[in-house]
Coordinates of N, CA and C in Angstrom, one line a residue:
Chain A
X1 N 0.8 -1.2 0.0 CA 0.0 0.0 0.0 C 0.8 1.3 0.0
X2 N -0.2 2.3 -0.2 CA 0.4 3.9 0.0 C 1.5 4.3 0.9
X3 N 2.8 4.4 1.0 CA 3.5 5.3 2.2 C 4.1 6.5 2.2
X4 N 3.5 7.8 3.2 CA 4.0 8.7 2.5 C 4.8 9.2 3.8
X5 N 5.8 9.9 3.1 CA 7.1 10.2 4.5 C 7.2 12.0 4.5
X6 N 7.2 12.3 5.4 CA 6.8 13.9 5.4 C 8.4 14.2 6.4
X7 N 9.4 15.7 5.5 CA 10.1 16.0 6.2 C 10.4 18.0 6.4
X8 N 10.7 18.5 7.1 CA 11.4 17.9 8.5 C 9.8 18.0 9.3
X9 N 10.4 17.4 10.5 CA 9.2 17.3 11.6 C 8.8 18.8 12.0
X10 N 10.0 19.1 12.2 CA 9.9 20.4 13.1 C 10.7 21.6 12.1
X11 N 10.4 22.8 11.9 CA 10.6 23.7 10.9 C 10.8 24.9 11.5
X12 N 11.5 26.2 11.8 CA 11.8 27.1 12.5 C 11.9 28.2 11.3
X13 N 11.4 29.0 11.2 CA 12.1 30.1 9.7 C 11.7 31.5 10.4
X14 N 12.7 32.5 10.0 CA 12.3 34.1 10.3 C 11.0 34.5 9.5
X15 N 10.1 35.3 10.6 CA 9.6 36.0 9.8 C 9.7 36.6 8.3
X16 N 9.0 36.3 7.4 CA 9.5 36.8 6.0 C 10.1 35.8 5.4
X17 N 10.9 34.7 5.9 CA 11.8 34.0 4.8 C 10.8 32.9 4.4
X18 N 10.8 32.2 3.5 CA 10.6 31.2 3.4 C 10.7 29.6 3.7
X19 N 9.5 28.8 3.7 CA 9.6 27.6 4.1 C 9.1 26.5 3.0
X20 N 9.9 25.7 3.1 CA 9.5 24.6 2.4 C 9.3 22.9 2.7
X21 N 8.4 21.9 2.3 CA 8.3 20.6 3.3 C 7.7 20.5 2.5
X22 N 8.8 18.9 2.6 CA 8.7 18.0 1.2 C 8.6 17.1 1.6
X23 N 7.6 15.5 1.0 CA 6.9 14.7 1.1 C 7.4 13.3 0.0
X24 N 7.7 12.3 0.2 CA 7.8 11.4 -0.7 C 7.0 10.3 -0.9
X25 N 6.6 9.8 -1.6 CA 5.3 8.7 -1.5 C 6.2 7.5 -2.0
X26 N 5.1 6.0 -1.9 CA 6.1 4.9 -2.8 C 4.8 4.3 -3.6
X27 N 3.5 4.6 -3.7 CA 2.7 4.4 -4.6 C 3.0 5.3 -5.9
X28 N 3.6 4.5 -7.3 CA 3.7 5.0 -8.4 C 2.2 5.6 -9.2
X29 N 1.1 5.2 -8.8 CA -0.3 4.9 -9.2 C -0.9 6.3 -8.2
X30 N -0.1 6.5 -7.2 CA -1.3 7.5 -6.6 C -1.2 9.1 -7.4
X31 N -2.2 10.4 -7.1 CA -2.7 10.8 -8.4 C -3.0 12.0 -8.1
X32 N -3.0 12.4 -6.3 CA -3.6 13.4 -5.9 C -3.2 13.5 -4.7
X33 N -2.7 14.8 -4.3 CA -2.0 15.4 -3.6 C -2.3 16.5 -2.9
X34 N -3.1 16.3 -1.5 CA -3.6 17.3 -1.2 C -2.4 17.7 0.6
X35 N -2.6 19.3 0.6 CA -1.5 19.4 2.0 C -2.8 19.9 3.0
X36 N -2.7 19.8 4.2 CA -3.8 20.8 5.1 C -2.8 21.0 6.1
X37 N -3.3 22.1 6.6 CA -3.1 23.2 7.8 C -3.5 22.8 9.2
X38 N -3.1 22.8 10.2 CA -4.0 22.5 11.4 C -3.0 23.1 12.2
X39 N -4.4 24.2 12.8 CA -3.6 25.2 14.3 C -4.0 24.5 15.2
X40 N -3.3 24.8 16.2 CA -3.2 24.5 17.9 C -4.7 24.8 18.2
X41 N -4.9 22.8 18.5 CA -6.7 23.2 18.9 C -7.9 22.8 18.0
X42 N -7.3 22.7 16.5 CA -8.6 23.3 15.5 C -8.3 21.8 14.5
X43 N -9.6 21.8 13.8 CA -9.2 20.5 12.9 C -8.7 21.1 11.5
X44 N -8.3 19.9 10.8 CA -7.1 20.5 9.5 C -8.2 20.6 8.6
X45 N -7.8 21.9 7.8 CA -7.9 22.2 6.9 C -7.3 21.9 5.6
X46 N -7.9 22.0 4.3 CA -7.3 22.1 3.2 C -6.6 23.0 2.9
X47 N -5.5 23.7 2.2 CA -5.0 24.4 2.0 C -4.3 25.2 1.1
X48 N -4.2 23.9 -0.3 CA -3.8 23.6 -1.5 C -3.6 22.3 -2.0
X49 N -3.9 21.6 -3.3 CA -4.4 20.4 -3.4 C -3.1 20.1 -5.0
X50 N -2.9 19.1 -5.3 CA -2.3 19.1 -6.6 C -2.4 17.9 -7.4
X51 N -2.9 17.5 -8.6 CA -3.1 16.5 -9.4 C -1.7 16.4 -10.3
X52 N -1.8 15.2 -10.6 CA -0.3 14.4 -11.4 C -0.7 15.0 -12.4
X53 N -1.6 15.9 -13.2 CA -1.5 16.1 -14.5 C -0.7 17.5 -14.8
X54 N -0.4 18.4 -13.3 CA 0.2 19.8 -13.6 C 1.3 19.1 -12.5
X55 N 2.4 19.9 -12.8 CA 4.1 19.6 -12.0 C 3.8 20.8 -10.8
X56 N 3.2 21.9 -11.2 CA 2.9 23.2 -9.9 C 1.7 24.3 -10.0
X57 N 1.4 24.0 -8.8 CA 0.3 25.0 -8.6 C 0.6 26.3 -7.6
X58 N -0.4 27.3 -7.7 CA 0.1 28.3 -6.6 C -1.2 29.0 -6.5
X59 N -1.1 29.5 -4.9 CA -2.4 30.1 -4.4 C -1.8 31.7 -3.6
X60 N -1.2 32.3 -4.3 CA -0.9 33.3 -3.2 C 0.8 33.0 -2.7
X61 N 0.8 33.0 -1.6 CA 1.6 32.9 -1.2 C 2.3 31.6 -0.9
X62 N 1.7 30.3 -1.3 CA 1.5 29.3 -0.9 C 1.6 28.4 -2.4
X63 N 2.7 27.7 -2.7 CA 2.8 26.6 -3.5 C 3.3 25.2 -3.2
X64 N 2.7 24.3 -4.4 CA 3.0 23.4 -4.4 C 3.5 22.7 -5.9
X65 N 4.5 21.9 -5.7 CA 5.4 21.0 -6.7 C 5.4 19.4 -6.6
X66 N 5.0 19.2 -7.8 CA 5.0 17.8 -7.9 C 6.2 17.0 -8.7
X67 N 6.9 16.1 -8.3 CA 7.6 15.7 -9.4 C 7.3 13.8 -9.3
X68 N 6.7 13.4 -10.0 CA 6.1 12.2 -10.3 C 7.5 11.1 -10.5
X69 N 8.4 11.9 -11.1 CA 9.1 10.6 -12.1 C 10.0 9.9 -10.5
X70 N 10.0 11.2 -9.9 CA 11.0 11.0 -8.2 C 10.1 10.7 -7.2
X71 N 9.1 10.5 -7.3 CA 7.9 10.4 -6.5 C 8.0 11.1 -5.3
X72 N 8.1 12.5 -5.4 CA 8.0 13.4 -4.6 C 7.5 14.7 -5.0
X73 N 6.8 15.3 -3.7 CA 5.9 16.8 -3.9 C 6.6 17.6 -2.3
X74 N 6.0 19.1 -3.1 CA 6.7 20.3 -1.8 C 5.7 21.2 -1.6
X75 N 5.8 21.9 0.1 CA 4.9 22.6 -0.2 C 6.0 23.8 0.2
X76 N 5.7 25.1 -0.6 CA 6.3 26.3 -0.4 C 5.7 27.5 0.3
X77 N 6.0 28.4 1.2 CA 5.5 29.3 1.8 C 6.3 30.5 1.7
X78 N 5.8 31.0 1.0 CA 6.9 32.5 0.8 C 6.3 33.3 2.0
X79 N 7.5 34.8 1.8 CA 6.9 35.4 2.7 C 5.8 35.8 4.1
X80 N 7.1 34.4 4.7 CA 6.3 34.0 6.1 C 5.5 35.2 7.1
X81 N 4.4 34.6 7.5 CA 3.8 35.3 8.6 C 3.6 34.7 10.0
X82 N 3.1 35.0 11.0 CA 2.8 34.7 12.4 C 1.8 34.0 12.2
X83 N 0.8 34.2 11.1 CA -0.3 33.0 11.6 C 0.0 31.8 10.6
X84 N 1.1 32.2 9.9 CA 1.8 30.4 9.1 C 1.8 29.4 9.8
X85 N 2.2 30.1 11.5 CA 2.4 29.1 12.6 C 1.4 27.8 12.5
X86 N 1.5 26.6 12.9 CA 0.5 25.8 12.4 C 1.3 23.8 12.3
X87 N 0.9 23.0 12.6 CA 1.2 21.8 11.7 C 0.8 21.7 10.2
X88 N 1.3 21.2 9.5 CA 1.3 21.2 7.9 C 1.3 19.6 7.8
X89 N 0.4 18.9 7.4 CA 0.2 17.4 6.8 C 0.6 17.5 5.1
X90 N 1.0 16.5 4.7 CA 0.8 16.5 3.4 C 0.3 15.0 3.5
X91 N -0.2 14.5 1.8 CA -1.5 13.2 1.8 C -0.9 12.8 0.2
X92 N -1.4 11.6 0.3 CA -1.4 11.0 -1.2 C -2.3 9.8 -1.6
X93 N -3.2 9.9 -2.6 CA -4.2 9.0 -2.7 C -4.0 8.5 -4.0
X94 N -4.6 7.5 -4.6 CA -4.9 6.7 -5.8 C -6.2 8.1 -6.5
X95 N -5.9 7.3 -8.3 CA -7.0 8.1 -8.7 C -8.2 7.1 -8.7
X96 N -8.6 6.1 -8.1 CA -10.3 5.7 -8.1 C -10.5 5.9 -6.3
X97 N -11.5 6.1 -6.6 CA -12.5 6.9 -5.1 C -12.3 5.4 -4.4
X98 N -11.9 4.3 -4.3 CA -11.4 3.4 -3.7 C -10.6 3.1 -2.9
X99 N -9.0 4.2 -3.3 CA -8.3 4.5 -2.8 C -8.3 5.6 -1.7
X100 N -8.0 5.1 -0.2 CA -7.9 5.9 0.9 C -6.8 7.0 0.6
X101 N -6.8 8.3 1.4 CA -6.0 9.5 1.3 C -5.0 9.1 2.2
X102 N -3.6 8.7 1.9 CA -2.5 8.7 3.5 C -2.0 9.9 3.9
X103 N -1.6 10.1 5.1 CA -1.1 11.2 5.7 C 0.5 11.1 5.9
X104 N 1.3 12.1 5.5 CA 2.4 12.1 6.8 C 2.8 12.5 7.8
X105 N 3.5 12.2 8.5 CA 3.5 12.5 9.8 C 3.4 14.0 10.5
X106 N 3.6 14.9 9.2 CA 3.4 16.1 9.8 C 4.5 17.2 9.8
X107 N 4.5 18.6 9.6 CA 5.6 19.5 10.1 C 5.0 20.0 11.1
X108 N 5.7 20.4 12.0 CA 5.4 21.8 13.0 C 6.4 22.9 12.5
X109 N 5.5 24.1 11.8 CA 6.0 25.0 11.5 C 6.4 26.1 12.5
X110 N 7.2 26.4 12.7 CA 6.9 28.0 13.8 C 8.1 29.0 13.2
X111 N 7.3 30.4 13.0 CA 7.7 31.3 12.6 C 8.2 31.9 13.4
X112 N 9.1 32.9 13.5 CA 10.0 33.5 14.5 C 10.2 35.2 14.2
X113 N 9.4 36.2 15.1 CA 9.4 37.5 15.1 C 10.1 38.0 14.9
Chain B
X1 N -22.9 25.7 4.1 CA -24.1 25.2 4.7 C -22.9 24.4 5.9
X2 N -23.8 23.6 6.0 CA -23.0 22.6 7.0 C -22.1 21.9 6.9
X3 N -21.2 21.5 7.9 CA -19.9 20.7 7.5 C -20.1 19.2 8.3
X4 N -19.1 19.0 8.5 CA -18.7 18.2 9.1 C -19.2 17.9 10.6
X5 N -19.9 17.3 11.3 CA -20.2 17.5 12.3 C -20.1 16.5 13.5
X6 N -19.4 16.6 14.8 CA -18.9 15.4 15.4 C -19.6 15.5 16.8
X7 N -19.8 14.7 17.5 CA -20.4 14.5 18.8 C -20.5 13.5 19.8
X8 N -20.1 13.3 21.2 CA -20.1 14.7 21.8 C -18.5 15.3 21.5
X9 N -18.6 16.7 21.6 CA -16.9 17.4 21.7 C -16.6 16.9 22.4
X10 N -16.5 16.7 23.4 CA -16.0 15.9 25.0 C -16.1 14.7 25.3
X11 N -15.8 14.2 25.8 CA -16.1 12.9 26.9 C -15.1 12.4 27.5
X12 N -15.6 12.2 28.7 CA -14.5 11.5 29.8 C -15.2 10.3 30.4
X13 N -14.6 9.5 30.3 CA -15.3 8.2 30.6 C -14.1 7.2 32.1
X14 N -14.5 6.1 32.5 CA -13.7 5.3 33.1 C -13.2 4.2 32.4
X15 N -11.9 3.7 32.8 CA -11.3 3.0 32.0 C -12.6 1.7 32.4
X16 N -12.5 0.7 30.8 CA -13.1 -0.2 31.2 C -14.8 0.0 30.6
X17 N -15.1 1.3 30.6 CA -16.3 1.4 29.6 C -16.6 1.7 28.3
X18 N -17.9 1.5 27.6 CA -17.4 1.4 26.3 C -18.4 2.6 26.2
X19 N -17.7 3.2 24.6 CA -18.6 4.4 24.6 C -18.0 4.7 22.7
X20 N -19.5 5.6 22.9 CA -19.8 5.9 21.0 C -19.7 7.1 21.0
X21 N -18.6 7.3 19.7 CA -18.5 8.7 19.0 C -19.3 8.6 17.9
X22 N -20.0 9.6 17.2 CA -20.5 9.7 16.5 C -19.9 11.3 15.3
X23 N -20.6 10.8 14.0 CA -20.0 11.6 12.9 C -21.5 12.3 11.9
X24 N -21.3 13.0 11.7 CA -22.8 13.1 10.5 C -21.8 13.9 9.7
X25 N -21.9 13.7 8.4 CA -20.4 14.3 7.2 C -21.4 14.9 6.3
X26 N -21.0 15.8 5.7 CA -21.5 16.7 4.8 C -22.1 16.0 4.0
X27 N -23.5 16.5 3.7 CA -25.2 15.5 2.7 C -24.1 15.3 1.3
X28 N -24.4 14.3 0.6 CA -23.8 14.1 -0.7 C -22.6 13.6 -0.1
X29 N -21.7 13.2 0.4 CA -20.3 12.8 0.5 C -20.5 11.6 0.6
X30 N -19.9 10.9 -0.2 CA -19.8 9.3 -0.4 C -18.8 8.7 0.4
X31 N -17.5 9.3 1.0 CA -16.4 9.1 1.0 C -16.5 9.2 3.1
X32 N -16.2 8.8 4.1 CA -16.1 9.3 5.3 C -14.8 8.4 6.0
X33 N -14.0 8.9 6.8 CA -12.3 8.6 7.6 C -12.6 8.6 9.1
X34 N -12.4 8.3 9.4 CA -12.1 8.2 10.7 C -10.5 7.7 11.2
X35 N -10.2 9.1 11.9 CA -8.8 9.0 12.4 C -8.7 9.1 14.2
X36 N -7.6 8.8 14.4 CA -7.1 9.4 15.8 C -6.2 9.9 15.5
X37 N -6.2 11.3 16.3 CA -4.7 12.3 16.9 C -4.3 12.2 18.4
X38 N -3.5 11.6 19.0 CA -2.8 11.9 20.0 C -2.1 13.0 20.2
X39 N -1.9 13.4 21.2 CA -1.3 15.3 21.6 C -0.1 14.9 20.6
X40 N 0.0 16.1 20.0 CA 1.3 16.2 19.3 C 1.5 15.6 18.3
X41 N 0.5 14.5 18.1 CA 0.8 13.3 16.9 C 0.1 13.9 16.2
X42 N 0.5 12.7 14.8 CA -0.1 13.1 12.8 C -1.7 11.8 13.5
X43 N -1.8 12.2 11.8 CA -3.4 11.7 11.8 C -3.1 10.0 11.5
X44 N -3.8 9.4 12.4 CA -3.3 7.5 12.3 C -5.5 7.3 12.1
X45 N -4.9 6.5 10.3 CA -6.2 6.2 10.0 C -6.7 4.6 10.6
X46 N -8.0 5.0 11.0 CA -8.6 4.1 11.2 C -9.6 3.3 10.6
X47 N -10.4 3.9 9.8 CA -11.3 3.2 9.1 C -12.0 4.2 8.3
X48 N -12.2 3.3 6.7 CA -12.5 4.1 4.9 C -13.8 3.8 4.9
X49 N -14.8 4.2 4.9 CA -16.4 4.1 3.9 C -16.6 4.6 2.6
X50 N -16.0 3.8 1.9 CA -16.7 4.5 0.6 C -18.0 4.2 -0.4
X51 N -19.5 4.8 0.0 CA -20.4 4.4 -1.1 C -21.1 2.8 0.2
X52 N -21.3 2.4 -1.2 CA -21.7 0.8 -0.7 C -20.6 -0.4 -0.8
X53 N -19.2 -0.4 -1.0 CA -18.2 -1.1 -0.7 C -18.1 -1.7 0.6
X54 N -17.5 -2.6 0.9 CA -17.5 -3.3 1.9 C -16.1 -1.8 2.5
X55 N -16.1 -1.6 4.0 CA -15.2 -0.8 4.7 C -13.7 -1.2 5.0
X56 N -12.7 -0.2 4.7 CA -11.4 -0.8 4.8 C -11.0 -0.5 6.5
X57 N -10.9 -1.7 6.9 CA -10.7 -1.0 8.6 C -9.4 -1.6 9.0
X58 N -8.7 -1.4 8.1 CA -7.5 -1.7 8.6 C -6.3 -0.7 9.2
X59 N -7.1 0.0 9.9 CA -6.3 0.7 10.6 C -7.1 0.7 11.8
X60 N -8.5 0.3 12.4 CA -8.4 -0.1 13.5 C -7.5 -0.8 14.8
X61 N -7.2 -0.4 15.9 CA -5.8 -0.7 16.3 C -6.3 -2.5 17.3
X62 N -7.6 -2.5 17.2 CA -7.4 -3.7 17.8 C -9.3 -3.9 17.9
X63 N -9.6 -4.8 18.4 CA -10.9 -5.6 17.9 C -12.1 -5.0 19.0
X64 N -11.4 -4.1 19.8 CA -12.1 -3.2 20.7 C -12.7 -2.3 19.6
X65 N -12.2 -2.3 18.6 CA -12.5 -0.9 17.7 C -13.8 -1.0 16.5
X66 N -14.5 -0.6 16.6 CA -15.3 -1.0 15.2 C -16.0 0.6 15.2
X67 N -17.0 0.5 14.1 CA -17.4 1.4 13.2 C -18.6 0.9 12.5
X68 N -19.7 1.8 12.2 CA -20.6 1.6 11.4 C -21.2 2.8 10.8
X69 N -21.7 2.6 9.4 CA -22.0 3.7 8.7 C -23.5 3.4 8.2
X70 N -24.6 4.1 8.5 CA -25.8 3.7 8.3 C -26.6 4.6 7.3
X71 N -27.3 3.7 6.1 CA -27.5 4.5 5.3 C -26.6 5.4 4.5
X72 N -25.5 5.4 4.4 CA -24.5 6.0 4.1 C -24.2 6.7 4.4
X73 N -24.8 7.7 5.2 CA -24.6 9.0 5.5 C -23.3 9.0 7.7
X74 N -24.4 9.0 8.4 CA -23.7 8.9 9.6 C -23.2 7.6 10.3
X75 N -21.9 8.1 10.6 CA -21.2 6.8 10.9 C -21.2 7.0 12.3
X76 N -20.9 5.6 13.5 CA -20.5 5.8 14.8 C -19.2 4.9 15.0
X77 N -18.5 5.0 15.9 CA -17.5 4.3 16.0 C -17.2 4.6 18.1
X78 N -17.6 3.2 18.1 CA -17.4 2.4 18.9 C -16.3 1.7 19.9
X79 N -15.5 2.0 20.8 CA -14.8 1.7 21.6 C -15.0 1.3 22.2
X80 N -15.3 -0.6 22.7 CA -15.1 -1.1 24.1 C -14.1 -1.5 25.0
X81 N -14.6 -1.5 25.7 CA -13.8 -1.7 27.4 C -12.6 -0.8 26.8
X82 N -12.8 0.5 27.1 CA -12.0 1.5 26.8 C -10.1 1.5 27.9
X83 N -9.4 1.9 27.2 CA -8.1 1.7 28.1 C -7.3 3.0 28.1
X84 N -6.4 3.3 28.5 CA -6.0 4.6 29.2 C -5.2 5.0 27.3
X85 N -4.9 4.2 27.5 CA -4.1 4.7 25.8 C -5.3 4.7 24.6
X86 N -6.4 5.0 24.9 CA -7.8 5.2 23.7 C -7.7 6.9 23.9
X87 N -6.9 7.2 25.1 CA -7.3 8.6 24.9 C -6.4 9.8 24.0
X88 N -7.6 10.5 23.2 CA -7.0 11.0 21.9 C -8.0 11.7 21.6
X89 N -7.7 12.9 20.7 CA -9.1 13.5 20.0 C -9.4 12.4 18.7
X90 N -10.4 12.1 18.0 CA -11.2 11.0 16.9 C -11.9 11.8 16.5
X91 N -10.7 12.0 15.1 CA -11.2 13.4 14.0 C -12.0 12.2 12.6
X92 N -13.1 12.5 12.4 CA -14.0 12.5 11.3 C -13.4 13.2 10.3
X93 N -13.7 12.9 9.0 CA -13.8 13.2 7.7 C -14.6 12.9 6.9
X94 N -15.0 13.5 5.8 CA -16.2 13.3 4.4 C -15.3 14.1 3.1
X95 N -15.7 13.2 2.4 CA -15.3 13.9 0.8 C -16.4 13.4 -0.1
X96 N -16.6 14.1 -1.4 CA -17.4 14.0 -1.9 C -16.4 12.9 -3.3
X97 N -15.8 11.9 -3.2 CA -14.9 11.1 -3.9 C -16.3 10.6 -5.2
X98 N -15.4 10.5 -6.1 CA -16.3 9.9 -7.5 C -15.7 8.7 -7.8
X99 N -16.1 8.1 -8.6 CA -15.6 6.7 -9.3 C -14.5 7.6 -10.5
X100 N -14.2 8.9 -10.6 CA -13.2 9.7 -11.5 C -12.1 10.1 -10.6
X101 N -11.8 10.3 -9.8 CA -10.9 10.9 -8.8 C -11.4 11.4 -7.0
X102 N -10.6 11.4 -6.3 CA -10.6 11.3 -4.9 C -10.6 13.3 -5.0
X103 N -11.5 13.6 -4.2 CA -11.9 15.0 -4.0 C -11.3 14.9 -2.5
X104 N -10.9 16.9 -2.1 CA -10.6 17.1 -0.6 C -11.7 16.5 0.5
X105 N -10.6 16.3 1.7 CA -11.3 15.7 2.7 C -11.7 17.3 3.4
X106 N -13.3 16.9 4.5 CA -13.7 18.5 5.1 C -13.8 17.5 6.7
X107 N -12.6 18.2 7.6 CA -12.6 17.4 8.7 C -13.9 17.9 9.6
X108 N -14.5 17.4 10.8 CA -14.9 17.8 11.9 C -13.6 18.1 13.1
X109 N -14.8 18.9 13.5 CA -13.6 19.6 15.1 C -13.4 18.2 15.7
X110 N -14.1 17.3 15.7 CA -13.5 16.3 16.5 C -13.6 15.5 18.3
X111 N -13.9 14.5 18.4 CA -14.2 14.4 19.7 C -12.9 13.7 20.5
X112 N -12.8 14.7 21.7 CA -11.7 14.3 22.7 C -11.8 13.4 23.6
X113 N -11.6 12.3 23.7 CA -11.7 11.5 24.6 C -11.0 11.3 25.9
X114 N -11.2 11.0 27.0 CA -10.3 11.5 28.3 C -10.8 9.2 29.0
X115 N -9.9 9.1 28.9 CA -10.0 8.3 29.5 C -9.6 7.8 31.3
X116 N -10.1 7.7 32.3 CA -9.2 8.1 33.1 C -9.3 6.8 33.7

């Protein structure tokens, strides 16, 4: 089955700089790649999602890269803020609705004033 | 409209009792997860409903654990003779998944369990 490996655990960056957490899967077949957000307390959100048909997507300040042939995806955060603070999941699923979403283990992001 | 919806937020129970979380997932969503988070921990899946397929529960951590989804829509999930390490928040999920591709999951806040 699906296994997806989420690194680093823990992530420190200045205010303003940027962060990035990268994800490696070992399903060649899976097809969709979604990351969520979850603050201290609250359940995860979605927060940018990515299909094997585009290599990158971007929402703002917030991207994601897929590279299929390496079987690995990233998520990018430019121009950090104080409420970036947050755990970051990234997931990886098969393309038929059969296929469960896996998680990895997670970053803890914290931004620094 | 409505999301995700989990109940009770709370419960604290005695070790040794059995007790039901419940889930109602957004109308239309074929798709529902059920996970546990431990403090500080990632999401450890416990059991897939998709549609009318038989359920993948292999992530249930042991035979105390089951689950049921009725009518497709609300699922409960069931813990007996509960034990000091059951205690965790048990986050729900729903997606509106097709026989074409796996759509985003929309979590519930989740029920905290205190086992004492």
């Amino acid at each position: 089955g699906e296994n997806v490996e989420q690194h680093p655990s823990t992530l420190s960056v200045q205010e303003g700089d940027s962060a990035v957490i990268k994800c490696t899967y070992s399903d060649s077949a899976s097809n969709y790649f979604p990351w969520y957000k979850q603050e201290l307390g609250k359940r995860p959100q979605l927060i940018i999602d990515i299909r094997s048909n585009v290599g990158e997507k971007k929402d703002q300040r917030i991207a994601v890269t897929l590279n299929k042939t390496a079987k690995h995806f990233s998520l990018h955060i430019t121009e950090t803020q104080p409420e970036d603070s947050a755990v970051y999941f990234c997931a990886a699923s098969g393309y038929s609705s059969a296929s469960k979403i896996i998680f990895g283990s997670g970053t803890r992001l914290s931004i620094r004033p | 409209g409505a999301g995700v919806s989990q109940s009770p937020s709370n419960k604290v129970t005695e070790k040794g009792k059995d007790v039901e979380l419940r889930c109602d997932p957004i109308s239309g969503h074929t798709a529902l997860y059920w996970y546990r988070q431990s403090l500080g921990q990632g999401l450890e899946f416990l059991i897939y409903f998709q549609g009318n397929s038989a359920p993948d529960k292999s992530g249930l951590p042991s035979d105390r654990f089951s689950a049921e989804r009725t009518g497709g829509s609300v699922s409960t999930l069931t813990i007996q003779r509960t034990q000091q390490e059951d205690s965790a928040v048990y986050l729900c999920a729903s997606s509106l998944a097709t026989g074409y591709s796996n759509q985003p999951q929309h979590f519930g806040d989740g029920t905290r369990l205190s086992i004492l």
